[in-house]
PDB file of C-alpha atoms and ligand atoms in Angstrom:
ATOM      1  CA  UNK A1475     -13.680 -22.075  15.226  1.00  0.00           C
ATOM      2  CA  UNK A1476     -17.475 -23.164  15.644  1.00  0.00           C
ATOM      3  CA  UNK A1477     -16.248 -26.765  13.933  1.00  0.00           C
ATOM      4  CA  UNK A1478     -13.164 -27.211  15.786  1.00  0.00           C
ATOM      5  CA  UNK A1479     -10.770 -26.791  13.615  1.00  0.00           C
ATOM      6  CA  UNK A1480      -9.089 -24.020  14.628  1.00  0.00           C
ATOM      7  CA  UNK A1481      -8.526 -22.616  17.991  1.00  0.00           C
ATOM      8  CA  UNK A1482      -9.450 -18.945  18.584  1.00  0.00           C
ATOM      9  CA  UNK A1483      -6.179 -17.914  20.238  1.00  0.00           C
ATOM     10  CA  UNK A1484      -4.843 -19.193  16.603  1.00  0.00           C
ATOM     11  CA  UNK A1485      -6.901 -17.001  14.834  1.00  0.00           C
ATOM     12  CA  UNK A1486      -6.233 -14.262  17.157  1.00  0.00           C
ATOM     13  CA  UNK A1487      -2.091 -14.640  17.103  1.00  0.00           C
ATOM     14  CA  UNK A1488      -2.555 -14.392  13.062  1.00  0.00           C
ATOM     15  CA  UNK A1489      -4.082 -11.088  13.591  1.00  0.00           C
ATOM     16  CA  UNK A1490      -2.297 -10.048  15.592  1.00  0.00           C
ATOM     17  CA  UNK A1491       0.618 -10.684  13.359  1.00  0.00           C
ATOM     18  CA  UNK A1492      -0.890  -8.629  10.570  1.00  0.00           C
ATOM     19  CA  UNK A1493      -1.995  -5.954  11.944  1.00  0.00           C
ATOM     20  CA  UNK A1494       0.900  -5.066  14.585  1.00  0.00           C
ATOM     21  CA  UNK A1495       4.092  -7.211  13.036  1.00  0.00           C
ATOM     22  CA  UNK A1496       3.563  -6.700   9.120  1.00  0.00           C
ATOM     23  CA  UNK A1497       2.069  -3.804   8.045  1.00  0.00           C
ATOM     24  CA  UNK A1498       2.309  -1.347   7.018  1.00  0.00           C
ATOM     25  CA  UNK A1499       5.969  -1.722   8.273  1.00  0.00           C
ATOM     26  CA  UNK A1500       7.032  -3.270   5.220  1.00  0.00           C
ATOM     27  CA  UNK A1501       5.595  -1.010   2.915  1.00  0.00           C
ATOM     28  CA  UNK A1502       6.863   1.560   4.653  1.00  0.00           C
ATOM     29  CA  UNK A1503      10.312   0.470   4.488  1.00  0.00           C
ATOM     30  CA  UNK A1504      10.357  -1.024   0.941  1.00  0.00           C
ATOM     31  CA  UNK A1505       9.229   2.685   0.858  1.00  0.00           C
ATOM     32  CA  UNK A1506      12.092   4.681   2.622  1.00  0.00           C
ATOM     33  CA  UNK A1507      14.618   2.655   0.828  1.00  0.00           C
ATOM     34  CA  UNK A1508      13.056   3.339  -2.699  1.00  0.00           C
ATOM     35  CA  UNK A1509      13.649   6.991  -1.930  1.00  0.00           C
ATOM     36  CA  UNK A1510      17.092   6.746  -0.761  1.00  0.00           C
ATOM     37  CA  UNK A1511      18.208   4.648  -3.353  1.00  0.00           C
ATOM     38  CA  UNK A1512      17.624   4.672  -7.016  1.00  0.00           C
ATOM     39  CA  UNK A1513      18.538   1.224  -7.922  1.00  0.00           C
ATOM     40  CA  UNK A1514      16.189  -0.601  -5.589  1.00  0.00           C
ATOM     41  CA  UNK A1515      13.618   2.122  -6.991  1.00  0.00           C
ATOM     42  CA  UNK A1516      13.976   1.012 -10.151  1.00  0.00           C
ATOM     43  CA  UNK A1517      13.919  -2.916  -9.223  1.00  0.00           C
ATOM     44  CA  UNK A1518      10.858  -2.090  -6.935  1.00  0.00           C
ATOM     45  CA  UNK A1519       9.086  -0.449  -9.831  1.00  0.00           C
ATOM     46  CA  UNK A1520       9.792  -3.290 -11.938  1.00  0.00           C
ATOM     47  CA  UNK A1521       8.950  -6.306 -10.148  1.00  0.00           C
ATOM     48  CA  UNK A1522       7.376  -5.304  -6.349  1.00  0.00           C
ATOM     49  CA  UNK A1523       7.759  -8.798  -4.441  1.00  0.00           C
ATOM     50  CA  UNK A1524      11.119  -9.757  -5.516  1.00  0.00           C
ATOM     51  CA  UNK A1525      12.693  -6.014  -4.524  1.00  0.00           C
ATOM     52  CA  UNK A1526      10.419  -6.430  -1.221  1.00  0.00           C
ATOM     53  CA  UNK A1527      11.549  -9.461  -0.422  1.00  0.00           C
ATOM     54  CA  UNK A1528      15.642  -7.986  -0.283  1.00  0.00           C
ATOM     55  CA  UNK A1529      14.311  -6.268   2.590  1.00  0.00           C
ATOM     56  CA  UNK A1530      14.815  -9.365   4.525  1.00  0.00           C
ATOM     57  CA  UNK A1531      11.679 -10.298   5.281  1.00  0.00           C
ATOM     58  CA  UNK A1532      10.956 -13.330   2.537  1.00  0.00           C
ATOM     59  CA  UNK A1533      11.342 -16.457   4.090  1.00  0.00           C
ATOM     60  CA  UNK A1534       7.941 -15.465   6.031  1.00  0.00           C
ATOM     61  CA  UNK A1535       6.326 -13.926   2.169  1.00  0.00           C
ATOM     62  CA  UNK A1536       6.515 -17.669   0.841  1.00  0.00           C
ATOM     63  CA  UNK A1537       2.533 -18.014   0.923  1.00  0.00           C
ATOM     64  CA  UNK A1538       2.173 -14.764  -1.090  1.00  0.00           C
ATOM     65  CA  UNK A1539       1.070 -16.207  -4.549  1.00  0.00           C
ATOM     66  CA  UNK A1540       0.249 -12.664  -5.426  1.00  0.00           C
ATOM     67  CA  UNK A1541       2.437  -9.966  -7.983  1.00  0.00           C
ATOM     68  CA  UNK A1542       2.678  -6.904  -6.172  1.00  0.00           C
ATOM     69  CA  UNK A1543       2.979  -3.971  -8.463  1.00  0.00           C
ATOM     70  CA  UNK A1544       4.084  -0.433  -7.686  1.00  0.00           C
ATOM     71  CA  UNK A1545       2.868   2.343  -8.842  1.00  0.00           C
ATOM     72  CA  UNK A1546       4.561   5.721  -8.550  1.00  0.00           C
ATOM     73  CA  UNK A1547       3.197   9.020  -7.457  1.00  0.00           C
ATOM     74  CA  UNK A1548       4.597  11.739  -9.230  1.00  0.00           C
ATOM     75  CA  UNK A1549       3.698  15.474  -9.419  1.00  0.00           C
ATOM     76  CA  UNK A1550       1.226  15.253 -11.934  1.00  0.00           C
ATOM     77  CA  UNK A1551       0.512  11.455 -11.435  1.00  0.00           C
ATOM     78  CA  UNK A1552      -1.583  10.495  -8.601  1.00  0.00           C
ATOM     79  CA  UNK A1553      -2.447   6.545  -7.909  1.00  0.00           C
ATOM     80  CA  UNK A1554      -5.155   5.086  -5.650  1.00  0.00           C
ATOM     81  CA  UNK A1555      -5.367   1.118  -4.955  1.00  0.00           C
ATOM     82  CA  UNK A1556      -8.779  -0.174  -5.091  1.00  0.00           C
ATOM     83  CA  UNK A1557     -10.355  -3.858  -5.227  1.00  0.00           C
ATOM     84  CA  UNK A1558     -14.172  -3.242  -6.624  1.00  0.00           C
ATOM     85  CA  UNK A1559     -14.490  -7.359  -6.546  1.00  0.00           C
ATOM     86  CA  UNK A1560     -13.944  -7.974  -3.216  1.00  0.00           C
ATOM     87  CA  UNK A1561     -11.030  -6.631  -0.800  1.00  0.00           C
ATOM     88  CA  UNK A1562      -7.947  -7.632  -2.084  1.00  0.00           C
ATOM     89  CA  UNK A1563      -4.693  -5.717  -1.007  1.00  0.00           C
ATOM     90  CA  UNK A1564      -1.435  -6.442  -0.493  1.00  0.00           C
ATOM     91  CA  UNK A1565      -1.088  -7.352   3.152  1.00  0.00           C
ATOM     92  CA  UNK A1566       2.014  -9.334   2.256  1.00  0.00           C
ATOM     93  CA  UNK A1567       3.349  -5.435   2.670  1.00  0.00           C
ATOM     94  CA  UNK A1568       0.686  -3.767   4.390  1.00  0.00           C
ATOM     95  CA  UNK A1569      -0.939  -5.561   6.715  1.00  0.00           C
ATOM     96  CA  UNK A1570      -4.472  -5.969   7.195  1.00  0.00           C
ATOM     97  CA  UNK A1571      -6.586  -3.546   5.339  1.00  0.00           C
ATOM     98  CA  UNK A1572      -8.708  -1.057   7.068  1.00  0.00           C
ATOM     99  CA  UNK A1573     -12.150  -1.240   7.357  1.00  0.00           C
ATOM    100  CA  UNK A1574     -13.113   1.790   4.986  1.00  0.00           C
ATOM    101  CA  UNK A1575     -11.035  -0.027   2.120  1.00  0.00           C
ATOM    102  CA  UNK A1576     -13.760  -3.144   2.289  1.00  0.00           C
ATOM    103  CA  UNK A1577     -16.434  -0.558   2.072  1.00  0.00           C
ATOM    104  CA  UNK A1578     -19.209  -0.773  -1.049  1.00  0.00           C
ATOM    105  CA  UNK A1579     -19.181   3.039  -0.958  1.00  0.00           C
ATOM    106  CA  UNK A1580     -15.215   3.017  -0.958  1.00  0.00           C
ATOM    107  CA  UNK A1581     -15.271   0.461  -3.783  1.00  0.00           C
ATOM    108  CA  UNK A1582     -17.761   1.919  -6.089  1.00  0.00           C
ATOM    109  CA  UNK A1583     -16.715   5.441  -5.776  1.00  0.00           C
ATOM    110  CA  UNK A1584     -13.073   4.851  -6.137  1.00  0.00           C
ATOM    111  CA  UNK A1585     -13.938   4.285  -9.864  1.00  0.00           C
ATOM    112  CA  UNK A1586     -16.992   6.853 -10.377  1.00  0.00           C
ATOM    113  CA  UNK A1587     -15.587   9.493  -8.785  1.00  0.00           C
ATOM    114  CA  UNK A1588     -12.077   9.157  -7.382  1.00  0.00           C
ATOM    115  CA  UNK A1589     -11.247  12.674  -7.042  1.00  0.00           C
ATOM    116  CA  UNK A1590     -14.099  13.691  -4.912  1.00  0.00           C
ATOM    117  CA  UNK A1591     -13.939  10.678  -2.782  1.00  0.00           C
ATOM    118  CA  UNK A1592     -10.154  11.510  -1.900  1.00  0.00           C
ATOM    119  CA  UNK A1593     -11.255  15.347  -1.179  1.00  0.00           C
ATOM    120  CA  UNK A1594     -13.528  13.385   1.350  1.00  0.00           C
ATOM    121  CA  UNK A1595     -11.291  11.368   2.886  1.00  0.00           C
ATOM    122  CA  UNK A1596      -9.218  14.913   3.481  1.00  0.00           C
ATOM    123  CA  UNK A1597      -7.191  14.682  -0.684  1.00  0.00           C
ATOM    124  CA  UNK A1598      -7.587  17.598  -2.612  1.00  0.00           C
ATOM    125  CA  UNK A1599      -5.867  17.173  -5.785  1.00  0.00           C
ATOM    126  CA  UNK A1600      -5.281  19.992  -8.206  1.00  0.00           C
ATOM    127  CA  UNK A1601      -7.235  19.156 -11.432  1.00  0.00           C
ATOM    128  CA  UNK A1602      -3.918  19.179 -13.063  1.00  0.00           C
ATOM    129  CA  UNK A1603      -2.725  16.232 -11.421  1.00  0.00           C
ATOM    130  CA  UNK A1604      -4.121  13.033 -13.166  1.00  0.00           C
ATOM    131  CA  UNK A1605      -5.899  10.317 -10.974  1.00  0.00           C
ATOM    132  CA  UNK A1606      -4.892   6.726 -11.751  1.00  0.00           C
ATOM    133  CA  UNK A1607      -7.001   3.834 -10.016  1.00  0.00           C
ATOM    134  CA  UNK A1608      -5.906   0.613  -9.671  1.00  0.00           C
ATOM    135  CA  UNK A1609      -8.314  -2.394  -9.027  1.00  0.00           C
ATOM    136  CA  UNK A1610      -6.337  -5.083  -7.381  1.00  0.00           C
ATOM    137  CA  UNK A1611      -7.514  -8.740  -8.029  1.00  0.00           C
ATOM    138  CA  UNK A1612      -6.332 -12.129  -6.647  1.00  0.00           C
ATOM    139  CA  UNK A1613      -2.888 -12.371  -8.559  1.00  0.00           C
ATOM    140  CA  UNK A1614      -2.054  -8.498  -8.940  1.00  0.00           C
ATOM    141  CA  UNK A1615      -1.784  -6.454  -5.700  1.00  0.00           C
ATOM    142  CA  UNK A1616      -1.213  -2.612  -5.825  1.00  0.00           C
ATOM    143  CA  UNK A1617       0.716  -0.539  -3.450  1.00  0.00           C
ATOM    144  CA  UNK A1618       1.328   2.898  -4.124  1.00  0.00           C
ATOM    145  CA  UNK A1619       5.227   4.431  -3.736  1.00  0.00           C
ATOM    146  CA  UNK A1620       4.194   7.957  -2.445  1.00  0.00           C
ATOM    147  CA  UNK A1621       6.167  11.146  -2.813  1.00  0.00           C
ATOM    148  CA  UNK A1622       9.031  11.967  -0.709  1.00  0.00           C
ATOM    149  CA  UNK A1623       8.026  15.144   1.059  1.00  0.00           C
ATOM    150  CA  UNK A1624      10.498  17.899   0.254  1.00  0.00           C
ATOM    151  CA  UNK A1625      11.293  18.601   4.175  1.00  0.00           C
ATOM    152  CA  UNK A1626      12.577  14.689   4.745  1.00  0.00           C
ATOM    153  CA  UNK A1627      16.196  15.517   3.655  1.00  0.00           C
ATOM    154  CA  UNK A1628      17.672  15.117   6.911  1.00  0.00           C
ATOM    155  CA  UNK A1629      16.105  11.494   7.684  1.00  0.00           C
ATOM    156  CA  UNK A1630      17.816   8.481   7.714  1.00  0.00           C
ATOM    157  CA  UNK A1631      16.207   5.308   6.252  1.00  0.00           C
ATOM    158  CA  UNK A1632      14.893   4.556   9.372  1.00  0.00           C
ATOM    159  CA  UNK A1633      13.236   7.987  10.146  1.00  0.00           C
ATOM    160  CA  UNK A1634      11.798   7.918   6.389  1.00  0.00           C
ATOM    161  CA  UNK A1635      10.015   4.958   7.008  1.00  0.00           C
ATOM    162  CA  UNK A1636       8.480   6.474  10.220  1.00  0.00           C
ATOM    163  CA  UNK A1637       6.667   8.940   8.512  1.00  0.00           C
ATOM    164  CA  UNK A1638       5.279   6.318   5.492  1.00  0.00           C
ATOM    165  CA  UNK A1639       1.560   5.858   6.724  1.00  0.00           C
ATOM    166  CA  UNK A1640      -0.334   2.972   5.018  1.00  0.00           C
ATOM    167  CA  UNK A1641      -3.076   5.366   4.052  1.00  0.00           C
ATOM    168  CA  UNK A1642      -0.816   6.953   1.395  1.00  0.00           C
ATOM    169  CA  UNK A1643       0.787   3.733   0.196  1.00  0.00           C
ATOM    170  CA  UNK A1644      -3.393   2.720  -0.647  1.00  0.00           C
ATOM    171  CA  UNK A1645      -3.124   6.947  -2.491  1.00  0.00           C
ATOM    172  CA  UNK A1646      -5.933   8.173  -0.442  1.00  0.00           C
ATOM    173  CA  UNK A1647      -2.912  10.513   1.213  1.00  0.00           C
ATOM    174  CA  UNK A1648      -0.271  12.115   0.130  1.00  0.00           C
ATOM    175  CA  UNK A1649       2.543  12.799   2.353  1.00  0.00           C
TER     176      UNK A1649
HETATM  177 FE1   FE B 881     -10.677  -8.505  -3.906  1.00  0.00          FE
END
């Protein structure tokens, strides 16, 4: 902006985009689908962009160079997404990430100590379920498929996807 080359209002629609258009709304829906159907579960857990993108929304994914891979909570797995680099994460289904995820502390600890950083952030796990972190990079994005809570049955697609929150498609929440 300082050299010209972009104009703020530019900058500002982008944002915008990401943070009210995108995500986690994708996620979220690439979400309630998995759980209401099996075989876009399985292609979702397979290969993450190419499932996403039946959702409808790939002809605006094209600059998304990226492999998203999903990783599947179960009862005695638990997953986290982390990027200890930097602050990669896969905004191509969740948006922009929130501040705490760009955070040395969230970074560090993620791999020293994941379990009592996600009691922190309100997580406690039972020691018998295992921890898995992830450490996203520049081609591999993470996003976690969370559990579907055992109330939901009555919820439509839609309504599922209501109740995804982007905190536990990053596994610092489970649902
Ligand atoms: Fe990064």
């Amino acid at each position: 902006m300082e050299k010209g080359l972009v104009e703020s209002a530019a900058v500002d629609a982008l944002v915008e985009r990401y943070e009210q258009d995108v995500g986690p709304l994708r996620g979220a829906q690439a979400v309630a689908r998995a759980w209401t159907d099996s075989a876009f579960r399985a292609r979702l857990l397979e290969d993450g962009m190419p499932a996403v993108r039946e959702l409808g929304f790939g002809d605006r994914m094209d600059g998304h160079v990226a492999r998203l891979v999903v990783k599947e909570n179960t009862d005695t797995v638990h997953n986290v997404v982390v990027c200890t680099l930097c602050s990669c994460y896969p905004w191509a289904v969740l948006g922009l990430p929130p501040a705490w995820y760009k955070s040395p502390a969230y970074r560090s600890r993620a791999v020293r100590e994941p379990r009592r950083l996600l009691a922190e952030l309100g997580l406690d796990l039972p020691l018998e379920v295992e921890v898995r972190v992830w450490d996203s990079s520049a081609e591999v994005r993470y996003m976690v498929l969370p559990q579907r809570p055992p109330e939901s049955d009555d919820l439509d697609q839609d309504e599922l996807a209501a109740i995804v929150t982007r905190d536990s498609m990053i596994g610092v929440e489970r649902l």
